[in-house]
Amino acid sequence: RHWQVTALLMAGLFGRSSLKRVTATSGIDRRILAAHSDFSKPLSYLAAGGATAQRVIFIHGTPGSATSWLDFLSDVPGGFEFIAVDRPGFGQSCPDQATVSLDAQAAALRPLLVRRNGRWPLVVGHSFGATIAAKLAAKYPSQVGGLILVAGAMNPELEKIHLLQHIA
């Protein structure tokens, strides 16, 4: 079943646009995860698919937001729930209060690591989101069913910051 998610991810990366809006009729819901013991701010995310199915959590890069993953959320294979998070400080997750700590960003996502039907979530991270995904798996290894890291920025200290990133 993981091949379905990988195939969908590859199709989305190599041939689809993410310039869609979330509408009430799209089957994609915006939800808010309340502040919790590990993270003191609310976290906004988009969800689609089976509410009791195995989760796949999508984590965007920098800059970005949950809407970067809309194409994937609009075509969820049966047996899965897809969640795309607005990382702390991005999108609708306290955008005026950036959270730079990898530990804090991983802690913010921890409540989304829910075991369903005996399976822990798969976590997909793109660019700096891959760094957060790897940190999430390292902090909570027994609660992550697998990782897909796409164009990961695994050592932020070696990242070159481009002028457009500052502007964005």
CSV table of N, CA and C in Angstrom, one decimal, residues 33-110:
chain,number,residue,atom,x,y,z
A,33,LEU,N,-5.2,22.3,15.3
A,33,LEU,CA,-4.8,21.5,16.4
A,33,LEU,C,-4.5,22.5,17.5
A,34,ALA,N,-5.2,22.3,18.6
A,34,ALA,CA,-5.0,23.3,19.7
A,34,ALA,C,-3.6,23.2,20.3
A,35,ALA,N,-3.2,24.2,21.0
A,35,ALA,CA,-1.9,24.2,21.7
A,35,ALA,C,-2.0,23.0,22.7
A,36,HIS,N,-0.8,22.3,22.9
A,36,HIS,CA,-0.8,21.1,23.8
A,36,HIS,C,0.5,21.2,24.6
A,37,SER,N,0.7,20.2,25.4
A,37,SER,CA,1.7,20.2,26.4
A,37,SER,C,3.1,20.3,25.8
A,38,ASP,N,3.3,19.9,24.6
A,38,ASP,CA,4.6,19.9,23.9
A,38,ASP,C,4.9,21.2,23.1
A,39,PHE,N,3.7,21.9,22.8
A,39,PHE,CA,3.9,23.1,21.9
A,39,PHE,C,2.7,24.1,22.3
A,40,SER,N,3.1,25.3,22.5
A,40,SER,CA,2.1,26.2,23.1
A,40,SER,C,1.3,27.1,22.1
A,41,LYS,N,1.4,26.7,20.8
A,41,LYS,CA,0.6,27.5,19.8
A,41,LYS,C,-0.3,26.5,19.0
A,42,PRO,N,-1.4,27.1,18.5
A,42,PRO,CA,-2.2,26.2,17.6
A,42,PRO,C,-1.5,25.9,16.3
A,43,LEU,N,-1.9,24.8,15.7
A,43,LEU,CA,-1.3,24.4,14.4
A,43,LEU,C,-2.4,24.2,13.4
A,44,SER,N,-2.3,24.8,12.3
A,44,SER,CA,-3.4,24.7,11.3
A,44,SER,C,-2.9,23.6,10.3
A,45,TYR,N,-3.9,22.8,9.8
A,45,TYR,CA,-3.6,21.8,8.8
A,45,TYR,C,-4.8,21.5,7.9
A,46,LEU,N,-4.5,20.9,6.8
A,46,LEU,CA,-5.5,20.5,5.8
A,46,LEU,C,-5.6,19.0,5.9
A,47,ALA,N,-6.8,18.5,5.8
A,47,ALA,CA,-7.0,17.0,5.9
A,47,ALA,C,-8.0,16.6,4.8
A,48,ALA,N,-7.8,15.4,4.2
A,48,ALA,CA,-8.7,14.8,3.3
A,48,ALA,C,-8.5,13.2,3.3
A,49,GLY,N,-9.5,12.5,2.9
A,49,GLY,CA,-9.5,11.1,2.9
A,49,GLY,C,-10.2,10.5,4.1
A,50,GLY,N,-9.9,9.2,4.4
A,50,GLY,CA,-10.6,8.5,5.4
A,50,GLY,C,-10.2,8.9,6.8
A,51,ALA,N,-11.2,9.4,7.6
A,51,ALA,CA,-10.9,9.9,8.9
A,51,ALA,C,-10.4,8.8,9.9
A,52,THR,N,-10.5,7.6,9.6
A,52,THR,CA,-10.0,6.5,10.5
A,52,THR,C,-9.0,5.7,9.8
A,53,ALA,N,-8.5,6.1,8.6
A,53,ALA,CA,-7.5,5.4,7.8
A,53,ALA,C,-6.1,5.8,8.2
A,54,GLN,N,-5.1,5.0,7.7
A,54,GLN,CA,-3.7,5.3,8.0
A,54,GLN,C,-3.4,6.7,7.5
A,55,ARG,N,-2.7,7.5,8.3
A,55,ARG,CA,-2.3,8.9,8.0
A,55,ARG,C,-1.1,8.9,7.2
A,56,VAL,N,-1.1,9.9,6.3
A,56,VAL,CA,0.2,10.4,5.6
A,56,VAL,C,0.2,11.9,5.9
A,57,ILE,N,1.3,12.3,6.5
A,57,ILE,CA,1.5,13.7,6.9
A,57,ILE,C,2.5,14.3,6.0
A,58,PHE,N,2.1,15.4,5.4
A,58,PHE,CA,2.9,16.2,4.4
A,58,PHE,C,3.4,17.4,5.1
A,59,ILE,N,4.7,17.7,5.0
A,59,ILE,CA,5.4,18.8,5.6
A,59,ILE,C,6.1,19.6,4.5
A,60,HIS,N,5.7,20.9,4.4
A,60,HIS,CA,6.2,21.8,3.4
A,60,HIS,C,7.6,22.3,3.8
A,61,GLY,N,8.2,22.9,2.8
A,61,GLY,CA,9.5,23.5,3.0
A,61,GLY,C,9.4,25.0,3.3
A,62,THR,N,10.5,25.8,3.1
A,62,THR,CA,10.6,27.2,3.5
A,62,THR,C,10.9,28.0,2.2
A,63,PRO,N,10.2,29.0,1.8
A,63,PRO,CA,8.9,29.3,2.4
A,63,PRO,C,7.8,28.3,1.9
A,64,GLY,N,6.6,28.4,2.4
A,64,GLY,CA,5.6,27.5,1.9
A,64,GLY,C,4.4,27.4,2.9
A,65,SER,N,3.5,26.5,2.6
A,65,SER,CA,2.4,26.3,3.5
A,65,SER,C,1.7,25.0,3.1
A,66,ALA,N,0.7,24.6,3.8
A,66,ALA,CA,0.0,23.4,3.6
A,66,ALA,C,-0.6,23.3,2.2
A,67,THR,N,-0.9,24.5,1.6
A,67,THR,CA,-1.5,24.5,0.3
A,67,THR,C,-0.6,24.0,-0.8
A,68,SER,N,0.7,23.9,-0.5
A,68,SER,CA,1.7,23.3,-1.4
A,68,SER,C,1.3,21.9,-1.8
A,69,TRP,N,0.6,21.2,-0.9
A,69,TRP,CA,0.3,19.8,-1.1
A,69,TRP,C,-1.2,19.6,-1.6
A,70,LEU,N,-1.9,20.6,-2.1
A,70,LEU,CA,-3.3,20.5,-2.4
A,70,LEU,C,-3.5,19.4,-3.5
A,71,ASP,N,-2.7,19.3,-4.5
A,71,ASP,CA,-2.9,18.3,-5.5
A,71,ASP,C,-3.0,16.9,-4.9
A,72,PHE,N,-2.2,16.6,-3.9
A,72,PHE,CA,-2.2,15.3,-3.2
A,72,PHE,C,-3.4,15.1,-2.4
A,73,LEU,N,-3.9,16.1,-1.7
A,73,LEU,CA,-5.1,16.0,-0.9
A,73,LEU,C,-6.3,15.9,-1.7
A,74,SER,N,-6.3,16.3,-3.0
A,74,SER,CA,-7.5,16.3,-3.8
A,74,SER,C,-7.6,14.9,-4.4
A,75,ASP,N,-6.7,14.0,-4.3
A,75,ASP,CA,-6.7,12.7,-4.9
A,75,ASP,C,-6.2,11.6,-3.9
A,76,VAL,N,-6.8,11.4,-2.8
A,76,VAL,CA,-6.4,10.5,-1.8
A,76,VAL,C,-6.8,9.1,-2.1
A,77,PRO,N,-5.8,8.1,-2.2
A,77,PRO,CA,-6.2,6.7,-2.4
A,77,PRO,C,-7.0,6.2,-1.3
A,78,GLY,N,-7.9,5.2,-1.5
A,78,GLY,CA,-8.6,4.6,-0.5
A,78,GLY,C,-7.7,4.0,0.6
A,79,GLY,N,-8.2,4.1,1.8
A,79,GLY,CA,-7.4,3.5,2.9
A,79,GLY,C,-6.4,4.5,3.6
A,80,PHE,N,-6.4,5.7,3.1
A,80,PHE,CA,-5.5,6.7,3.7
A,80,PHE,C,-6.2,8.0,4.0
A,81,GLU,N,-5.7,8.7,5.0
A,81,GLU,CA,-6.0,10.1,5.3
A,81,GLU,C,-4.7,10.9,5.1
A,82,PHE,N,-4.8,11.9,4.2
A,82,PHE,CA,-3.7,12.8,4.0
A,82,PHE,C,-3.9,14.1,4.8
A,83,ILE,N,-2.8,14.5,5.4
A,83,ILE,CA,-2.8,15.7,6.2
A,83,ILE,C,-1.6,16.5,5.7
A,84,ALA,N,-1.8,17.8,5.5
A,84,ALA,CA,-0.8,18.8,5.1
A,84,ALA,C,-0.8,19.8,6.2
A,85,VAL,N,0.4,20.0,6.8
A,85,VAL,CA,0.4,21.0,7.9
A,85,VAL,C,1.0,22.3,7.5
A,86,ASP,N,0.5,23.4,8.1
A,86,ASP,CA,1.2,24.7,8.1
A,86,ASP,C,2.2,24.7,9.2
A,87,ARG,N,3.5,24.5,8.9
A,87,ARG,CA,4.5,24.5,10.0
A,87,ARG,C,4.3,25.8,10.8
A,88,PRO,N,4.7,25.7,12.1
A,88,PRO,CA,4.7,26.9,13.0
A,88,PRO,C,5.4,28.1,12.3
A,89,GLY,N,4.7,29.2,12.2
A,89,GLY,CA,5.2,30.4,11.6
A,89,GLY,C,4.9,30.5,10.2
A,90,PHE,N,4.2,29.6,9.6
A,90,PHE,CA,3.8,29.6,8.1
A,90,PHE,C,2.3,29.4,8.0
A,91,GLY,N,1.8,29.8,6.8
A,91,GLY,CA,0.4,29.7,6.5
A,91,GLY,C,-0.5,30.2,7.6
A,92,GLN,N,-1.4,29.4,8.1
A,92,GLN,CA,-2.3,29.9,9.1
A,92,GLN,C,-1.9,29.4,10.5
A,93,SER,N,-0.6,28.9,10.7
A,93,SER,CA,-0.1,28.5,12.0
A,93,SER,C,0.7,29.6,12.6
A,94,CYS,N,0.1,30.6,13.2
A,94,CYS,CA,0.8,31.7,13.8
A,94,CYS,C,1.9,32.3,12.9
A,95,PRO,N,1.5,32.8,11.7
A,95,PRO,CA,2.5,33.3,10.8
A,95,PRO,C,3.3,34.4,11.2
A,96,ASP,N,2.9,35.1,12.3
A,96,ASP,CA,3.7,36.2,12.8
A,96,ASP,C,4.7,35.8,13.9
A,97,GLN,N,4.7,34.5,14.2
A,97,GLN,CA,5.6,34.0,15.2
A,97,GLN,C,6.4,32.8,14.7
A,98,ALA,N,7.4,33.0,14.0
A,98,ALA,CA,8.2,31.9,13.4
A,98,ALA,C,8.8,31.1,14.5
A,99,THR,N,8.8,29.8,14.3
A,99,THR,CA,9.5,28.8,15.2
A,99,THR,C,10.6,28.2,14.5
A,100,VAL,N,11.8,28.5,14.9
A,100,VAL,CA,13.0,28.0,14.2
A,100,VAL,C,13.6,26.7,14.7
A,101,SER,N,13.3,26.4,15.9
A,101,SER,CA,13.8,25.2,16.6
A,101,SER,C,13.2,23.9,15.9
A,102,LEU,N,14.1,23.0,15.5
A,102,LEU,CA,13.7,21.7,14.9
A,102,LEU,C,12.9,20.9,15.9
A,103,ASP,N,13.4,20.9,17.2
A,103,ASP,CA,12.7,20.2,18.2
A,103,ASP,C,11.3,20.7,18.5
A,104,ALA,N,11.2,22.0,18.5
A,104,ALA,CA,9.8,22.6,18.7
A,104,ALA,C,8.9,22.3,17.5
A,105,GLN,N,9.4,22.3,16.3
A,105,GLN,CA,8.6,22.0,15.2
A,105,GLN,C,8.1,20.6,15.2
A,106,ALA,N,9.0,19.7,15.5
A,106,ALA,CA,8.7,18.2,15.6
A,106,ALA,C,7.7,18.0,16.8
A,107,ALA,N,7.9,18.7,17.9
A,107,ALA,CA,6.9,18.6,19.0
A,107,ALA,C,5.6,19.1,18.6
A,108,ALA,N,5.5,20.1,17.8
A,108,ALA,CA,4.2,20.7,17.4
A,108,ALA,C,3.4,19.6,16.6
A,109,LEU,N,4.1,18.8,15.9
A,109,LEU,CA,3.4,17.7,15.0
A,109,LEU,C,3.1,16.4,15.7
A,110,ARG,N,3.7,16.2,16.9
A,110,ARG,CA,3.6,15.0,17.6
A,110,ARG,C,2.1,14.5,17.8
